[in-house]
mmCIF file of C-alpha atoms in Angstrom:
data_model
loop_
_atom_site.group_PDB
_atom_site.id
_atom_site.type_symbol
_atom_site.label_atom_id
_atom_site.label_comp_id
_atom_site.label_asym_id
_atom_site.label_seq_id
_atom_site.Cartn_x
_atom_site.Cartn_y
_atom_site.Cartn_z
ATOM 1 C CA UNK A 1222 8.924 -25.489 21.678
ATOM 2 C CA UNK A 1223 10.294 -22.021 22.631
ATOM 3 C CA UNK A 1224 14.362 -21.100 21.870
ATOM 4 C CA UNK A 1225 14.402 -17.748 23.605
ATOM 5 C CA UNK A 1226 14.943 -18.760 27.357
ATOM 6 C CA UNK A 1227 13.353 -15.210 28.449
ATOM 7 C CA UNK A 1228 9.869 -16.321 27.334
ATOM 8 C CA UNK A 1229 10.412 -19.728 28.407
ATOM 9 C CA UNK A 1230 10.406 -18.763 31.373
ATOM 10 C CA UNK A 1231 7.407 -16.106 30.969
ATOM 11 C CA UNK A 1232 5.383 -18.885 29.270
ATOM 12 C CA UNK A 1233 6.382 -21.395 32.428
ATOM 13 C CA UNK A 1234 5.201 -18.712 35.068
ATOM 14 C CA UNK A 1235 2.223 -18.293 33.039
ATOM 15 C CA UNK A 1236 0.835 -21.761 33.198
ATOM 16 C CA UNK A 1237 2.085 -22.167 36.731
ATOM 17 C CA UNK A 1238 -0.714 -18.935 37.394
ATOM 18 C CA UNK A 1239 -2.849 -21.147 35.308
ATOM 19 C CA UNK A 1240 -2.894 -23.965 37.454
ATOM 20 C CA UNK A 1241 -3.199 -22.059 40.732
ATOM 21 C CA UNK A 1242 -6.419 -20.705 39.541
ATOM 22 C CA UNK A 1243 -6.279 -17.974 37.919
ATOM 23 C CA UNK A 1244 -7.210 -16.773 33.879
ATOM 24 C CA UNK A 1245 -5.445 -17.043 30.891
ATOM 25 C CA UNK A 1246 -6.230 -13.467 30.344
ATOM 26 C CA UNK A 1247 -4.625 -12.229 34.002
ATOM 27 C CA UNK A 1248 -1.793 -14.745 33.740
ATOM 28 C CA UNK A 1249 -0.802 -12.687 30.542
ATOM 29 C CA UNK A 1250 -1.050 -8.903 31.453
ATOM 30 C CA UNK A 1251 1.766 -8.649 33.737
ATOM 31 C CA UNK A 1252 3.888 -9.162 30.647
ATOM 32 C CA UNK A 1253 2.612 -6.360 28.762
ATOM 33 C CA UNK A 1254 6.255 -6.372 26.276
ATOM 34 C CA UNK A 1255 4.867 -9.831 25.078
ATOM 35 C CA UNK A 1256 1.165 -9.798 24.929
ATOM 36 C CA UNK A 1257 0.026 -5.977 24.276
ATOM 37 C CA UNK A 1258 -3.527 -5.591 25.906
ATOM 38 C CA UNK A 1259 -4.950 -5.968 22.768
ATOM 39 C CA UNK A 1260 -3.972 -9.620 23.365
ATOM 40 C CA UNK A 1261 -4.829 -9.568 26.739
ATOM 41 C CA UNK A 1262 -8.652 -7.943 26.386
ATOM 42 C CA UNK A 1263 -9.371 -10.277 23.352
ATOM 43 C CA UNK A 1264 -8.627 -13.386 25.381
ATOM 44 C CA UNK A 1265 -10.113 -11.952 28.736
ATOM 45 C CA UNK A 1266 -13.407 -11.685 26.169
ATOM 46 C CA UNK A 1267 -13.116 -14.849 24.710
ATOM 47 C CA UNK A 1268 -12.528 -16.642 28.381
ATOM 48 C CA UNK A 1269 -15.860 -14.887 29.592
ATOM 49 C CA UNK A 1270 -18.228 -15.814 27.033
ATOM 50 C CA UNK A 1271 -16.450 -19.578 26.394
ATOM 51 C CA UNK A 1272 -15.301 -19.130 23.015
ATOM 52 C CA UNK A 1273 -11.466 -19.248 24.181
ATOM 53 C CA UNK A 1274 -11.025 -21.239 20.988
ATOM 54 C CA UNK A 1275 -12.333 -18.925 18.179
ATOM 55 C CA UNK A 1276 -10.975 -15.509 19.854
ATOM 56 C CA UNK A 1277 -6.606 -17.472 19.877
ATOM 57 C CA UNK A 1278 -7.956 -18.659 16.263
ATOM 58 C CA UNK A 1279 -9.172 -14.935 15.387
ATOM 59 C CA UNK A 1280 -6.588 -13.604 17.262
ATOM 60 C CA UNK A 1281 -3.897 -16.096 14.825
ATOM 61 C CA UNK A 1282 -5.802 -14.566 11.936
ATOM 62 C CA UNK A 1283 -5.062 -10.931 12.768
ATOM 63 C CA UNK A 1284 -1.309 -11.470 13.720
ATOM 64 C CA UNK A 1285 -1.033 -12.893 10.638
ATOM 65 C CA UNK A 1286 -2.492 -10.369 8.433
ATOM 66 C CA UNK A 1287 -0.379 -7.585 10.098
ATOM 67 C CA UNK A 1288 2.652 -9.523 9.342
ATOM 68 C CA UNK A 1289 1.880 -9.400 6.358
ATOM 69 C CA UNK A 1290 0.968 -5.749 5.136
ATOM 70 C CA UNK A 1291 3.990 -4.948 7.496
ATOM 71 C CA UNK A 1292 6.419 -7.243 4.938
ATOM 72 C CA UNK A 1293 4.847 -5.816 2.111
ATOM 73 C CA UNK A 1294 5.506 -2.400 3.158
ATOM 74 C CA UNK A 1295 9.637 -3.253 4.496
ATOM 75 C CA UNK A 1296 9.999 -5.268 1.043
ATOM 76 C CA UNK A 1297 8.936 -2.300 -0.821
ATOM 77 C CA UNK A 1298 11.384 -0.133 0.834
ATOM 78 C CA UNK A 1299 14.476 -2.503 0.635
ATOM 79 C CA UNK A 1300 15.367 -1.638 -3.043
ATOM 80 C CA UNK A 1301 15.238 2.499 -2.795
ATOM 81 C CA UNK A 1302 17.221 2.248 0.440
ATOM 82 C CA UNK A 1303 19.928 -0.233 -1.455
ATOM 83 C CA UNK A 1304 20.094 2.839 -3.946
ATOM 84 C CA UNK A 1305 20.191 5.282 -1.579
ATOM 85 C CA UNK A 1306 23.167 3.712 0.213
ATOM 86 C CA UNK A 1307 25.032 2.710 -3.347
ATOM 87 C CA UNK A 1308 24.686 6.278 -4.475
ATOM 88 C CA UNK A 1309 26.042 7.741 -1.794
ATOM 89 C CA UNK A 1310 29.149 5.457 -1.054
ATOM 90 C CA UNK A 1311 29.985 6.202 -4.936
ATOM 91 C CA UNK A 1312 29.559 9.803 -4.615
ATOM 92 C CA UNK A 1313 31.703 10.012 -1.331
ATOM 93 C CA UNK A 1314 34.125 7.507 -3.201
ATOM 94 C CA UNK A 1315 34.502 10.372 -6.008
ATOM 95 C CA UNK A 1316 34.458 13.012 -3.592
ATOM 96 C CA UNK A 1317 37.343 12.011 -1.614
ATOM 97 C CA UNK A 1318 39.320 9.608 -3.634
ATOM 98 C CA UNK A 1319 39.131 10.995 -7.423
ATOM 99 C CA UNK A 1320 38.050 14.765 -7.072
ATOM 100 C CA UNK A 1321 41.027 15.959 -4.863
ATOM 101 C CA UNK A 1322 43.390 14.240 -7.504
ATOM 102 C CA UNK A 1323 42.246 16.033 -10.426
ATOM 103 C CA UNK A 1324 40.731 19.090 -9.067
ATOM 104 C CA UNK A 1325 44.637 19.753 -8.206
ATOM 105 C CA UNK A 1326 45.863 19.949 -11.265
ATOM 106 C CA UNK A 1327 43.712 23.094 -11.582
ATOM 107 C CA UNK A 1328 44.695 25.025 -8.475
ATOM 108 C CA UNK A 1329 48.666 24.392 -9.810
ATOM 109 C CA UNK A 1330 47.415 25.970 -13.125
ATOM 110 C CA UNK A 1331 45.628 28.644 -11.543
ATOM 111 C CA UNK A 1332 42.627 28.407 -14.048
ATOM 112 C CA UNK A 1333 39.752 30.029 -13.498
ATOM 113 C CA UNK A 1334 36.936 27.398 -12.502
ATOM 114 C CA UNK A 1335 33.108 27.598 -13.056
ATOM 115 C CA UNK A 1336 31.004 27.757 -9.905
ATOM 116 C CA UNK A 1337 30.342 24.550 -10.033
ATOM 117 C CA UNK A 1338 33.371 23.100 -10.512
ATOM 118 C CA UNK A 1339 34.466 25.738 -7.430
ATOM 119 C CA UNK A 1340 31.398 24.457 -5.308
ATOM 120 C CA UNK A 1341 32.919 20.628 -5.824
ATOM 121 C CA UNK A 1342 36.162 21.428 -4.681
ATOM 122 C CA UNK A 1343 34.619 23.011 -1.900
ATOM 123 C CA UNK A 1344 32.370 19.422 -1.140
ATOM 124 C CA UNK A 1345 35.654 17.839 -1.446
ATOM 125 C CA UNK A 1346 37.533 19.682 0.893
ATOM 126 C CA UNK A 1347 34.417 19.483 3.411
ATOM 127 C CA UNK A 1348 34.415 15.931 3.305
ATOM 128 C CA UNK A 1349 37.861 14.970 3.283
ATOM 129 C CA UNK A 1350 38.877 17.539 5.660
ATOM 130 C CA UNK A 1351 35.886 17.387 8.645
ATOM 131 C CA UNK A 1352 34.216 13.755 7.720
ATOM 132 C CA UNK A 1353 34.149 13.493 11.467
ATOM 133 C CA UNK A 1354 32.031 16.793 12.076
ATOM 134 C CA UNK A 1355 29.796 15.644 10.104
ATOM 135 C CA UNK A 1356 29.329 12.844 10.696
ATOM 136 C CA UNK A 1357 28.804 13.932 14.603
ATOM 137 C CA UNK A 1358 26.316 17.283 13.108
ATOM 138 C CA UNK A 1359 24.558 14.106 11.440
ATOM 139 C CA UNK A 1360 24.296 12.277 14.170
ATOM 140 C CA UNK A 1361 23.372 15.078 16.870
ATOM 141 C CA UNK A 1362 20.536 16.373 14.462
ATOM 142 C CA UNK A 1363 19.039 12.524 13.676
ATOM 143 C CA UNK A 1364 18.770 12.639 18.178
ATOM 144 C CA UNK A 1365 17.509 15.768 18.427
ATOM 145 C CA UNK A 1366 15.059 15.200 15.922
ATOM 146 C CA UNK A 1367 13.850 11.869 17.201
ATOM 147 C CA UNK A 1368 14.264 13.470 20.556
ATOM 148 C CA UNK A 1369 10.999 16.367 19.082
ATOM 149 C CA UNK A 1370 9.491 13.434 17.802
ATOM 150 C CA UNK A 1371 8.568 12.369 21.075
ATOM 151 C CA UNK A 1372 7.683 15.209 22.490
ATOM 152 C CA UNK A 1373 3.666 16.180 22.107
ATOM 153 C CA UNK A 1374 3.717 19.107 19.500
ATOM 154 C CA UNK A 1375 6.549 16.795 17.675
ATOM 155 C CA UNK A 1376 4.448 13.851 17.216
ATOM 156 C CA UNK A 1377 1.630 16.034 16.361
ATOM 157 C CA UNK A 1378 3.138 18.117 13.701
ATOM 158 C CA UNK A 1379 5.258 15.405 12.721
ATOM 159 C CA UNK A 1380 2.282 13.177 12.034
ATOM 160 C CA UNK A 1381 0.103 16.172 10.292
ATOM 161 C CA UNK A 1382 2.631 16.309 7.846
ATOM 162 C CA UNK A 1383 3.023 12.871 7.193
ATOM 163 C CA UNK A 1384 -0.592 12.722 6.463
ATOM 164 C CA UNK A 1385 -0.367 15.378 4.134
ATOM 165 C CA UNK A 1386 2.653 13.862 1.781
ATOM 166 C CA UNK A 1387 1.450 12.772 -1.813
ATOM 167 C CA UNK A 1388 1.730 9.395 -2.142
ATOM 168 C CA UNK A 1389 3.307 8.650 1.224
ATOM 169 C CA UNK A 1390 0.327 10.224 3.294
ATOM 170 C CA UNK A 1391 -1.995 8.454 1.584
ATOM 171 C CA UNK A 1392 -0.241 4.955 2.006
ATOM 172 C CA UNK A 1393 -0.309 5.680 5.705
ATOM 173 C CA UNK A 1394 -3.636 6.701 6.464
ATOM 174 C CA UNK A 1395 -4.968 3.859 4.374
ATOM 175 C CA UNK A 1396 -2.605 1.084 6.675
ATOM 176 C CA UNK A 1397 -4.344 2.815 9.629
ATOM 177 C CA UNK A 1398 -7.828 2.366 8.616
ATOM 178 C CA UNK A 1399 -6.885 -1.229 7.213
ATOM 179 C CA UNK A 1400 -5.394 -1.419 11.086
ATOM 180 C CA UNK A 1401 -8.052 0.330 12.410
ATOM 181 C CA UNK A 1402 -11.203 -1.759 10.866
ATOM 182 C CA UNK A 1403 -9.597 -5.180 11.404
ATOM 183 C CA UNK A 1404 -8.774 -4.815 15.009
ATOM 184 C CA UNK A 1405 -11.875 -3.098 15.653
ATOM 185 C CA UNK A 1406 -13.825 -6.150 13.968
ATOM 186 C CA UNK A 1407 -11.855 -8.468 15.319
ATOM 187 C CA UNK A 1408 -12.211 -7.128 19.500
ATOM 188 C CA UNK A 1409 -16.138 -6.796 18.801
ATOM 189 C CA UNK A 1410 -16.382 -10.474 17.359
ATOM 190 C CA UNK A 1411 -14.473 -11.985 20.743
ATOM 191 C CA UNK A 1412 -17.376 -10.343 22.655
ATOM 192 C CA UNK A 1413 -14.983 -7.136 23.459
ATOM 193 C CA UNK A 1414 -17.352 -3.734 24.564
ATOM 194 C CA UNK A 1415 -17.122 -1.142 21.494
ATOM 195 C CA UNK A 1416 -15.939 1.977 24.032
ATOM 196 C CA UNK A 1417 -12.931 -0.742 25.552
ATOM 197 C CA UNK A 1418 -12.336 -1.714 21.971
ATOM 198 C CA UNK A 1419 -12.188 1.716 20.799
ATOM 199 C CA UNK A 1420 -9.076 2.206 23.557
ATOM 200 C CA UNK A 1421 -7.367 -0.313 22.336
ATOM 201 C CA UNK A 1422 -7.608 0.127 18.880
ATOM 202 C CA UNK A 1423 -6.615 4.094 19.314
ATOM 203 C CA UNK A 1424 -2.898 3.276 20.511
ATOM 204 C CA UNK A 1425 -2.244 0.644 17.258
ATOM 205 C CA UNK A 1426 -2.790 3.224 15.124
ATOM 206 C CA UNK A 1427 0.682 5.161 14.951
ATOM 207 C CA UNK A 1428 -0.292 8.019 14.130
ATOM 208 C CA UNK A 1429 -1.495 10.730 17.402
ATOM 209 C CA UNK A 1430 -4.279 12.697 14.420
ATOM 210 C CA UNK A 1431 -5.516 9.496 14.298
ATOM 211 C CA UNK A 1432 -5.440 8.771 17.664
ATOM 212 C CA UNK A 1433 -6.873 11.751 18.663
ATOM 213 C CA UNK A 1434 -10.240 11.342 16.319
ATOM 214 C CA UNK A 1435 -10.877 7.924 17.944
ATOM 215 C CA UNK A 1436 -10.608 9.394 21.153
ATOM 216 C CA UNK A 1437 -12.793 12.216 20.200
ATOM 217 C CA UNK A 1438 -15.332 9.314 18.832
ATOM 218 C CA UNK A 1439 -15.358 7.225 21.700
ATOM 219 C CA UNK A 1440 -16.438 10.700 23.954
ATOM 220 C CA UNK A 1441 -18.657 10.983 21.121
ATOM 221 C CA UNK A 1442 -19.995 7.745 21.599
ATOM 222 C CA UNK A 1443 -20.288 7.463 25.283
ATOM 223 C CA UNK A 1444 -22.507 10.261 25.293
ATOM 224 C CA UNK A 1445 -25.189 8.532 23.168
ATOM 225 C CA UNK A 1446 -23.720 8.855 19.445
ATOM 226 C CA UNK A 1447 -22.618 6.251 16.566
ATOM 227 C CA UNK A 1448 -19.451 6.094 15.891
ATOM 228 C CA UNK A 1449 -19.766 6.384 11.988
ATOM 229 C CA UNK A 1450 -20.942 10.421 12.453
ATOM 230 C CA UNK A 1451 -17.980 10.930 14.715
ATOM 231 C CA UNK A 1452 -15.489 9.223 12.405
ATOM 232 C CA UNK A 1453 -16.993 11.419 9.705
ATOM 233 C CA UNK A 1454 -17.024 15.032 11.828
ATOM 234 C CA UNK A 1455 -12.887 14.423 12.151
ATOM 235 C CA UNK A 1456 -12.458 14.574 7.772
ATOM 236 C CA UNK A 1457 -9.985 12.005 8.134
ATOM 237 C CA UNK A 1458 -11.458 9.130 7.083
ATOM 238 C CA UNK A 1459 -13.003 8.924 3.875
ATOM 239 C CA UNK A 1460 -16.858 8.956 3.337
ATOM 240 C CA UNK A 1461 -17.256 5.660 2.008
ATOM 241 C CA UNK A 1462 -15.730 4.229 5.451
ATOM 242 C CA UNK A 1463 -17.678 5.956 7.444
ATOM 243 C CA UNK A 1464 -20.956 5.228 4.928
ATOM 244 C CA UNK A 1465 -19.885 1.395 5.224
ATOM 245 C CA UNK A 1466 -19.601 1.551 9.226
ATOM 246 C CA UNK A 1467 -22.903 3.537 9.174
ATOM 247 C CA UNK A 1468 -24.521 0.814 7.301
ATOM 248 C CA UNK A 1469 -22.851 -1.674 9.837
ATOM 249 C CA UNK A 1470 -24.304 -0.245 12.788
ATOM 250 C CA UNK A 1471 -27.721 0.546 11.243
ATOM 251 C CA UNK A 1472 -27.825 -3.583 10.099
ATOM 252 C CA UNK A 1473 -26.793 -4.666 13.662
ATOM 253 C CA UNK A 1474 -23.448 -6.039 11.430
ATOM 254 C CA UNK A 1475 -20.860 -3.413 12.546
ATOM 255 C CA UNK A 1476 -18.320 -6.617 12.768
ATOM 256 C CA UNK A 1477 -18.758 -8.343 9.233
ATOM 257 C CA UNK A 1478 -18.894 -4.537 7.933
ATOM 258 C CA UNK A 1479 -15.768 -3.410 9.487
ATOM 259 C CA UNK A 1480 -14.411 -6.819 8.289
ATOM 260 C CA UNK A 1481 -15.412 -5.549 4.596
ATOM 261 C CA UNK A 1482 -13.488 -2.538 5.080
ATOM 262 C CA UNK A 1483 -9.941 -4.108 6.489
ATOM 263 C CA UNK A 1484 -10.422 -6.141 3.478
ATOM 264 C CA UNK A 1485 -10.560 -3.374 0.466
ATOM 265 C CA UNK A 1486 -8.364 -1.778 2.517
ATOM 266 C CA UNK A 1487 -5.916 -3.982 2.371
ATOM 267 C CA UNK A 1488 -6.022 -4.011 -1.491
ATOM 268 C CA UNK A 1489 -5.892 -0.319 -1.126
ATOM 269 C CA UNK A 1490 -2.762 -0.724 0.581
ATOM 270 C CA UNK A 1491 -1.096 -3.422 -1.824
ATOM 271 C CA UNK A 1492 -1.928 -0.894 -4.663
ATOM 272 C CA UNK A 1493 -0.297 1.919 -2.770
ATOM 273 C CA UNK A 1494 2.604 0.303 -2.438
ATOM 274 C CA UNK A 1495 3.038 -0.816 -5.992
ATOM 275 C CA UNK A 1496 2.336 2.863 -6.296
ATOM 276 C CA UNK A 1497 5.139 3.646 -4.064
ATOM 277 C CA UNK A 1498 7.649 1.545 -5.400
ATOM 278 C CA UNK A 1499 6.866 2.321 -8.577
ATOM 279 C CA UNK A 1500 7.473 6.271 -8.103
ATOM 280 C CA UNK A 1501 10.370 5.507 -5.473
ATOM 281 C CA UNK A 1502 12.619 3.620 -7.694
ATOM 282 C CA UNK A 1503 12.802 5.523 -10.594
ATOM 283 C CA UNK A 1504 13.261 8.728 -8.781
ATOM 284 C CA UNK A 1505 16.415 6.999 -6.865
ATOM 285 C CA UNK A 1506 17.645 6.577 -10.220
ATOM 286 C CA UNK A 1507 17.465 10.188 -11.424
ATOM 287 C CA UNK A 1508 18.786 11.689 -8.269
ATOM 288 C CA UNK A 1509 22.112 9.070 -8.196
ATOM 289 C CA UNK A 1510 22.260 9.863 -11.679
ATOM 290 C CA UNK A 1511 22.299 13.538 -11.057
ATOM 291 C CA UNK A 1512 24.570 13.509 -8.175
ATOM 292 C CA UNK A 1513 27.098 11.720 -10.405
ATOM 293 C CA UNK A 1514 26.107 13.790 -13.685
ATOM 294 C CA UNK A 1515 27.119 16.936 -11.297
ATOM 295 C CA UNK A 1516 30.436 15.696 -10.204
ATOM 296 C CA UNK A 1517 31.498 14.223 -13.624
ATOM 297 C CA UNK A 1518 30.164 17.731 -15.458
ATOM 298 C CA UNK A 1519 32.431 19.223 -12.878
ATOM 299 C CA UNK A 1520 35.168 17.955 -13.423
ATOM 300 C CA UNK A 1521 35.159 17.423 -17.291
ATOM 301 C CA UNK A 1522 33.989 21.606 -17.490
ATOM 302 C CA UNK A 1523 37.367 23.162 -17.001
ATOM 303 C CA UNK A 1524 39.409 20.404 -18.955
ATOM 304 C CA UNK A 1525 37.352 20.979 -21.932
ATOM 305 C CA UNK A 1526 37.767 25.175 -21.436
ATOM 306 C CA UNK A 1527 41.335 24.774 -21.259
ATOM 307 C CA UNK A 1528 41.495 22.253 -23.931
ATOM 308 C CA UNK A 1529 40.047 24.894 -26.060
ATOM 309 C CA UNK A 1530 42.216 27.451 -24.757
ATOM 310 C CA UNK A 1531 45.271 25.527 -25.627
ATOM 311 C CA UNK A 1532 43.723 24.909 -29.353
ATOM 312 C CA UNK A 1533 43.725 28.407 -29.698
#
């Protein structure tokens, strides 16, 4: 049963293609927004060799998996981005609602303000006065950027420097080779050829360094190399990967091994994003608090100089 009338209807042309004749596997690829190739090569593999039935029940398995690392990782960013949006609607609440009211008082005394208390007012006035500039700077710098992003040198040097963030960097490349290894196993065990496997895999990875060493190791490989040297050459996958896949292909096991690696990798993952969480939330905390400690220190500055002044 099916709610979305859209791939009712794909699903309906689909077994009408069935019935005429043709595969499961060709049925599926013109719809390549619904069932990626990956989908589409693993069931073309399974169809040839018989084993329809073990490559939808592998192919259940791997879904599944991704779905889950991919809710681990959105659960773990859920409470930082909360804070992130609470902090700033308070700080943009005391910007434009309290500051302007008391920060008066001082420009009718003519007191002489502390920089920071000077560099407030200034926030204040910038906000209240030209919200809508910014708002439209923010908004023309988030396209532009996402605009580079696309481009070839932007997703190159965008992804370099992902891969080189503390924490963050690490969390990604280790979601890649988790990625990597269990799609990998999982196109070799439905009877999938390694250099056709290696294409597929190589645009799941999200990332275009890591795209660009598989597609250096499947040249590699075509020209009479293992893949486990090539992996190694690039320096982006660690050594006890490649040692693992190495041992994989020398055993004649390269599935079961890759299989091995998904798996720790996937613990690697859940303890990267503990790790993650762990350093996100706290530093939330310290950067709302300082935000607020800034505009309340602010404020509370010149009243307590010309408190003392009028002591004296």
């Amino acid at each position: 049963q099916v709610e979305s009338q859209r791939f009712k209807s794909i699903l309906t042309d689909i077994a009408d293609k069935v019935n005429q004749g043709s595969s499961l596997a060709d049925s599926m690829a013109p719809y390549p927004k619904v069932f990626p190739q990956l989908y589409v090569n693993m069931i073309r593999a399974g169809e040839a060799s018989g084993a329809l039935e073990s490559v939808l029940f592998r192919l259940a398995e791997f879904l599944d998996k991704q779905l889950e690392i991919k809710g681990k990782v959105n659960s773990a960013m859920v409470y930082p981005i909360v804070l992130s949006v609470l902090g700033g609607v308070i700080i943009t609440v005391l910007m434009v609602g309290i500051v302007p009211k008391i920060t008066g008082m001082f420009t009718d005394m003519n007191a002489e303000l502390p920089w920071n208390t000077k560099l407030l007012i200034f926030m204040s006035d910038l906000i209240a006065g030209w919200w809508w500039a910014l708002i439209l700077g923010a908004w023309a710098a988030i396209w532009a950027f996402r605009r580079w992003r696309r481009t070839e040198s932007g997703q190159l040097v965008g992804d370099t420097i992902i891969l080189r963030l503390p924490v963050i960097g690490e969390l990604v490349r280790k979601i890649a080779i988790s990625r990597f290894a269990r799609t990998l196993s999982t196109l070799l065990s439905s009877g999938v050829q390694l250099l056709q496997a290696l294409d597929i895999v190589r645009s799941l990875l999200g990332n275009v360094v890591l795209e660009k060493v598989i597609t250096e190791a499947r040249d590699a490989i075509r020209e009479g190399e293992n893949i486990a040297p090539a992996l190694k050459r690039s320096g982006q996958f660690p050594p006890l990967v490649t040692h693992m896949i190495a041992v994989g292909e020398r055993s004649g096991q390269l599935e079961q091994m890759l299989g091995d690696v998904a798996t720790a990798y996937d613990r690697e993952t859940n303890t990267s994003i503990q790790r993650l969480t762990g350093l996100l939330e706290p530093l939330m905390i310290v950067v709302m608090g300082v935000g607020v400690g800034f505009v309340v220190f602010s404020i509370m500055q010149p009243i307590m100089q010309l408190t003392e002044m009028a002591g004296t």
